[in-house]
PDB file of C-alpha atoms and ligand atoms in Angstrom:
ATOM      1  CA  UNK A   1      26.860 -16.841 -30.200  1.00 96.00           C
ATOM      2  CA  UNK A   2      24.204 -18.275 -32.645  1.00 98.00           C
ATOM      3  CA  UNK A   3      24.342 -16.327 -35.828  1.00 99.00           C
ATOM      4  CA  UNK A   4      21.309 -16.329 -38.246  1.00 99.00           C
ATOM      5  CA  UNK A   5      21.318 -14.958 -41.785  1.00 99.00           C
ATOM      6  CA  UNK A   6      18.553 -14.027 -44.248  1.00 99.00           C
ATOM      7  CA  UNK A   7      18.165 -12.264 -47.794  1.00 98.00           C
ATOM      8  CA  UNK A   8      15.787 -10.069 -49.408  1.00 98.00           C
ATOM      9  CA  UNK A   9      14.835  -6.811 -51.043  1.00 97.00           C
ATOM     10  CA  UNK A  10      12.701  -5.453 -48.116  1.00 98.00           C
ATOM     11  CA  UNK A  11      11.182  -2.528 -50.107  1.00 97.00           C
ATOM     12  CA  UNK A  12       8.084  -0.593 -48.736  1.00 97.00           C
ATOM     13  CA  UNK A  13       8.521  -2.574 -45.486  1.00 97.00           C
ATOM     14  CA  UNK A  14       5.377  -4.195 -44.112  1.00 98.00           C
ATOM     15  CA  UNK A  15       4.403  -6.593 -41.447  1.00 98.00           C
ATOM     16  CA  UNK A  16       5.272  -9.775 -43.382  1.00 98.00           C
ATOM     17  CA  UNK A  17       8.878  -8.495 -43.398  1.00 98.00           C
ATOM     18  CA  UNK A  18       8.799  -7.794 -39.709  1.00 98.00           C
ATOM     19  CA  UNK A  19       7.108 -11.262 -38.924  1.00 98.00           C
ATOM     20  CA  UNK A  20       9.962 -12.830 -40.933  1.00 98.00           C
ATOM     21  CA  UNK A  21      12.925 -10.796 -39.203  1.00 99.00           C
ATOM     22  CA  UNK A  22      11.323 -11.316 -35.745  1.00 98.00           C
ATOM     23  CA  UNK A  23      11.098 -15.270 -36.273  1.00 98.00           C
ATOM     24  CA  UNK A  24      14.401 -15.360 -37.691  1.00 98.00           C
ATOM     25  CA  UNK A  25      16.113 -13.609 -34.975  1.00 98.00           C
ATOM     26  CA  UNK A  26      14.366 -15.696 -32.384  1.00 98.00           C
ATOM     27  CA  UNK A  27      16.326 -18.703 -33.832  1.00 98.00           C
ATOM     28  CA  UNK A  28      19.625 -17.370 -32.547  1.00 98.00           C
ATOM     29  CA  UNK A  29      21.379 -14.257 -30.895  1.00 98.00           C
ATOM     30  CA  UNK A  30      22.453 -12.337 -33.835  1.00 98.00           C
ATOM     31  CA  UNK A  31      20.527 -11.447 -37.207  1.00 99.00           C
ATOM     32  CA  UNK A  32      22.344 -10.580 -40.429  1.00 99.00           C
ATOM     33  CA  UNK A  33      20.230  -9.415 -43.240  1.00 99.00           C
ATOM     34  CA  UNK A  34      21.928  -9.561 -46.670  1.00 98.00           C
ATOM     35  CA  UNK A  35      19.977  -6.695 -48.536  1.00 98.00           C
ATOM     36  CA  UNK A  36      19.748  -6.867 -52.358  1.00 98.00           C
ATOM     37  CA  UNK A  37      21.422  -4.077 -54.055  1.00 98.00           C
ATOM     38  CA  UNK A  38      19.624  -1.955 -56.657  1.00 98.00           C
ATOM     39  CA  UNK A  39      21.812  -3.636 -59.336  1.00 98.00           C
ATOM     40  CA  UNK A  40      20.867  -7.131 -58.049  1.00 98.00           C
ATOM     41  CA  UNK A  41      17.182  -6.142 -57.920  1.00 97.00           C
ATOM     42  CA  UNK A  42      17.472  -5.518 -61.697  1.00 97.00           C
ATOM     43  CA  UNK A  43      18.731  -8.981 -62.103  1.00 95.00           C
ATOM     44  CA  UNK A  44      15.842 -10.211 -59.988  1.00 91.00           C
ATOM     45  CA  UNK A  45      13.567  -8.181 -62.246  1.00 93.00           C
ATOM     46  CA  UNK A  46      12.454  -6.121 -59.292  1.00 92.00           C
ATOM     47  CA  UNK A  47      12.400  -2.591 -59.157  1.00 93.00           C
ATOM     48  CA  UNK A  48      12.499  -1.243 -55.410  1.00 96.00           C
ATOM     49  CA  UNK A  49      10.627   1.989 -54.714  1.00 95.00           C
ATOM     50  CA  UNK A  50      13.444   2.755 -51.933  1.00 97.00           C
ATOM     51  CA  UNK A  51      17.005   2.929 -53.097  1.00 98.00           C
ATOM     52  CA  UNK A  52      19.462   0.574 -51.294  1.00 98.00           C
ATOM     53  CA  UNK A  53      20.805   3.003 -48.919  1.00 98.00           C
ATOM     54  CA  UNK A  54      17.374   3.949 -47.654  1.00 98.00           C
ATOM     55  CA  UNK A  55      16.300   0.377 -47.478  1.00 98.00           C
ATOM     56  CA  UNK A  56      19.586  -0.433 -45.297  1.00 98.00           C
ATOM     57  CA  UNK A  57      18.942   2.488 -43.040  1.00 98.00           C
ATOM     58  CA  UNK A  58      15.252   1.336 -42.614  1.00 98.00           C
ATOM     59  CA  UNK A  59      16.546  -2.258 -41.735  1.00 98.00           C
ATOM     60  CA  UNK A  60      19.241  -0.974 -39.498  1.00 98.00           C
ATOM     61  CA  UNK A  61      16.705   0.664 -37.347  1.00 98.00           C
ATOM     62  CA  UNK A  62      14.697  -2.607 -36.663  1.00 98.00           C
ATOM     63  CA  UNK A  63      15.428  -4.163 -33.258  1.00 98.00           C
ATOM     64  CA  UNK A  64      15.658  -7.545 -34.600  1.00 98.00           C
ATOM     65  CA  UNK A  65      18.345  -6.694 -37.130  1.00 99.00           C
ATOM     66  CA  UNK A  66      22.075  -6.729 -35.915  1.00 98.00           C
ATOM     67  CA  UNK A  67      23.778  -6.147 -39.149  1.00 98.00           C
ATOM     68  CA  UNK A  68      22.795  -5.434 -42.988  1.00 99.00           C
ATOM     69  CA  UNK A  69      25.282  -6.514 -45.787  1.00 98.00           C
ATOM     70  CA  UNK A  70      24.675  -6.042 -49.496  1.00 98.00           C
ATOM     71  CA  UNK A  71      23.508  -8.783 -51.760  1.00 98.00           C
ATOM     72  CA  UNK A  72      25.221  -8.459 -55.169  1.00 98.00           C
ATOM     73  CA  UNK A  73      24.455 -11.882 -56.870  1.00 98.00           C
ATOM     74  CA  UNK A  74      22.694 -15.293 -56.530  1.00 97.00           C
ATOM     75  CA  UNK A  75      26.228 -16.915 -55.984  1.00 98.00           C
ATOM     76  CA  UNK A  76      27.483 -15.240 -52.576  1.00 98.00           C
ATOM     77  CA  UNK A  77      25.455 -17.144 -50.108  1.00 98.00           C
ATOM     78  CA  UNK A  78      28.048 -19.896 -49.419  1.00 98.00           C
ATOM     79  CA  UNK A  79      30.721 -17.342 -48.850  1.00 98.00           C
ATOM     80  CA  UNK A  80      28.473 -15.319 -46.648  1.00 98.00           C
ATOM     81  CA  UNK A  81      27.765 -18.208 -44.409  1.00 98.00           C
ATOM     82  CA  UNK A  82      31.340 -19.138 -43.964  1.00 98.00           C
ATOM     83  CA  UNK A  83      32.638 -15.579 -43.707  1.00 98.00           C
ATOM     84  CA  UNK A  84      30.310 -14.623 -41.159  1.00 98.00           C
ATOM     85  CA  UNK A  85      30.223 -17.946 -39.168  1.00 98.00           C
ATOM     86  CA  UNK A  86      26.436 -18.231 -39.612  1.00 98.00           C
ATOM     87  CA  UNK A  87      24.666 -21.158 -37.880  1.00 99.00           C
ATOM     88  CA  UNK A  88      21.110 -20.754 -39.401  1.00 98.00           C
ATOM     89  CA  UNK A  89      19.975 -19.602 -42.898  1.00 99.00           C
ATOM     90  CA  UNK A  90      16.269 -18.458 -43.003  1.00 98.00           C
ATOM     91  CA  UNK A  91      13.979 -17.595 -45.854  1.00 98.00           C
ATOM     92  CA  UNK A  92      10.025 -17.479 -46.143  1.00 98.00           C
ATOM     93  CA  UNK A  93       8.861 -20.709 -47.550  1.00 98.00           C
ATOM     94  CA  UNK A  94       8.093 -19.208 -51.053  1.00 97.00           C
ATOM     95  CA  UNK A  95      11.653 -20.255 -51.413  1.00 98.00           C
ATOM     96  CA  UNK A  96      11.276 -23.623 -49.948  1.00 98.00           C
ATOM     97  CA  UNK A  97      13.816 -26.103 -51.195  1.00 98.00           C
ATOM     98  CA  UNK A  98      15.780 -23.375 -53.189  1.00 98.00           C
ATOM     99  CA  UNK A  99      18.732 -23.147 -50.858  1.00 98.00           C
ATOM    100  CA  UNK A 100      18.932 -26.613 -49.567  1.00 98.00           C
ATOM    101  CA  UNK A 101      22.572 -26.680 -50.917  1.00 98.00           C
ATOM    102  CA  UNK A 102      23.435 -24.553 -47.803  1.00 98.00           C
ATOM    103  CA  UNK A 103      22.724 -27.519 -45.552  1.00 98.00           C
ATOM    104  CA  UNK A 104      26.292 -28.625 -45.832  1.00 98.00           C
ATOM    105  CA  UNK A 105      27.263 -25.360 -44.226  1.00 98.00           C
ATOM    106  CA  UNK A 106      24.434 -24.476 -41.839  1.00 98.00           C
ATOM    107  CA  UNK A 107      20.872 -25.067 -40.801  1.00 98.00           C
ATOM    108  CA  UNK A 108      18.439 -24.229 -43.396  1.00 98.00           C
ATOM    109  CA  UNK A 109      14.840 -23.051 -42.093  1.00 98.00           C
ATOM    110  CA  UNK A 110      11.841 -21.957 -44.260  1.00 98.00           C
ATOM    111  CA  UNK A 111       9.314 -20.098 -42.424  1.00 98.00           C
ATOM    112  CA  UNK A 112       5.600 -19.616 -43.422  1.00 98.00           C
ATOM    113  CA  UNK A 113       4.964 -16.375 -45.155  1.00 98.00           C
ATOM    114  CA  UNK A 114       2.578 -13.908 -43.642  1.00 98.00           C
ATOM    115  CA  UNK A 115      -0.560 -14.127 -45.670  1.00 98.00           C
ATOM    116  CA  UNK A 116      -2.369 -11.164 -47.379  1.00 97.00           C
ATOM    117  CA  UNK A 117       0.628  -8.741 -47.586  1.00 97.00           C
ATOM    118  CA  UNK A 118       3.468  -8.246 -50.006  1.00 95.00           C
ATOM    119  CA  UNK A 119       5.232  -5.251 -51.637  1.00 94.00           C
ATOM    120  CA  UNK A 120       3.643  -6.057 -54.937  1.00 93.00           C
ATOM    121  CA  UNK A 121       0.129  -6.048 -53.340  1.00 95.00           C
ATOM    122  CA  UNK A 122       0.802  -2.646 -51.695  1.00 95.00           C
ATOM    123  CA  UNK A 123       1.880  -1.212 -55.183  1.00 93.00           C
ATOM    124  CA  UNK A 124      -1.114  -2.791 -56.903  1.00 94.00           C
ATOM    125  CA  UNK A 125      -3.594  -1.399 -54.265  1.00 94.00           C
ATOM    126  CA  UNK A 126      -2.269   2.031 -54.517  1.00 93.00           C
ATOM    127  CA  UNK A 127      -2.314   2.031 -58.231  1.00 92.00           C
ATOM    128  CA  UNK A 128      -6.020   1.135 -58.040  1.00 84.00           C
ATOM    129  CA  UNK A 129      -6.773   3.941 -55.671  1.00 83.00           C
ATOM    130  CA  UNK A 130      -5.416   6.308 -58.119  1.00 80.00           C
ATOM    131  CA  UNK A 131      -8.055   5.493 -60.847  1.00 71.00           C
TER     132      UNK A 131
HETATM  133  N1  LIG N   1       8.140 -12.546 -46.735  1.00 97.64           N
HETATM  134  C1  LIG N   1       7.072 -13.055 -45.845  1.00 97.64           C
HETATM  135  N2  LIG N   1       5.861 -12.754 -45.866  1.00 97.64           N
HETATM  136  C2  LIG N   1       5.328 -11.835 -47.027  1.00 97.64           C
HETATM  137  C3  LIG N   1       6.199 -11.320 -47.748  1.00 97.64           C
HETATM  138  C4  LIG N   1       7.683 -11.414 -47.683  1.00 97.64           C
HETATM  139  O1  LIG N   1       7.567 -13.806 -44.919  1.00 97.64           O
HETATM  140  N3  LIG N   1       3.965 -11.687 -46.893  1.00 97.64           N
HETATM  141  C5  LIG N   1       9.429 -12.911 -46.633  1.00 97.64           C
HETATM  142  C6  LIG N   1      10.108 -13.408 -47.956  1.00 97.64           C
HETATM  143  O2  LIG N   1       9.765 -14.720 -47.850  1.00 97.64           O
HETATM  144  C7  LIG N   1      11.517 -13.270 -47.666  1.00 97.64           C
HETATM  145  C8  LIG N   1      11.562 -11.839 -46.946  1.00 97.64           C
HETATM  146  O3  LIG N   1      10.306 -11.533 -46.368  1.00 97.64           O
HETATM  147  O4  LIG N   1      12.104 -14.157 -46.783  1.00 97.64           O
HETATM  148  C9  LIG N   1      11.788 -10.647 -47.800  1.00 97.64           C
HETATM  149  O5  LIG N   1      11.079 -10.704 -48.871  1.00 97.64           O
HETATM  150  P1  LIG N   1      11.361  -9.952 -50.247  1.00 97.64           P
HETATM  151  O6  LIG N   1      12.103  -8.478 -49.825  1.00 97.64           O
HETATM  152  O7  LIG N   1      10.231  -9.931 -51.295  1.00 97.64           O
HETATM  153  O8  LIG N   1      12.731 -10.940 -50.602  1.00 97.64           O
HETATM  154  P2  LIG N   1      12.880 -11.541 -52.056  1.00 97.64           P
HETATM  155  O9  LIG N   1      12.807 -10.425 -53.144  1.00 97.64           O
HETATM  156  O10 LIG N   1      12.044 -12.861 -51.953  1.00 97.64           O
HETATM  157  O11 LIG N   1      14.535 -11.804 -51.918  1.00 97.64           O
HETATM  158  O12 LIG N   1      18.472 -14.186 -52.561  1.00 97.64           O
HETATM  159  C10 LIG N   1      17.166 -14.159 -51.944  1.00 97.64           C
HETATM  160  C11 LIG N   1      16.534 -13.096 -52.340  1.00 97.64           C
HETATM  161  O13 LIG N   1      17.063 -11.754 -52.095  1.00 97.64           O
HETATM  162  C12 LIG N   1      15.142 -12.999 -51.813  1.00 97.64           C
END
């Protein structure tokens, strides 16, 4: 079984997230999503609208996702890849090159982002509408 792993906050789920998850899943037979905890988001200077438990439930309901694990820090990726027998690590290409150290442990694939959508854009557009 070819196992794929990817990481993210996945807040205010949108089609860019779904496109990434679908393409990641298509690279193997099983997709593990390592989801940023609220505490790790604080380290990433991100404040998610949905708390971790809700973001986890939402991801687990997506047909491309087989398993959701917590992301606590920047340092856990090598252990995650080894402990979960991962064959392919996937991220959107805004991260291109940032995780090449994982090439010693698995394939590393950066996929083109979906243009024109992001959680930040959603928040900004909603704030503009309020005025
Ligand atoms: N993404 C995408 N297209 C978009 C928006 C996001 O392909 N329009 C991808 C990102 O490249 C990422 C995934 O969707 O692969 C999740 O995006 P975020 O939730 O913003 O993830 P991020 O905060 O970048 O967390 O350790 C890595 C971090 O946890 C990554």
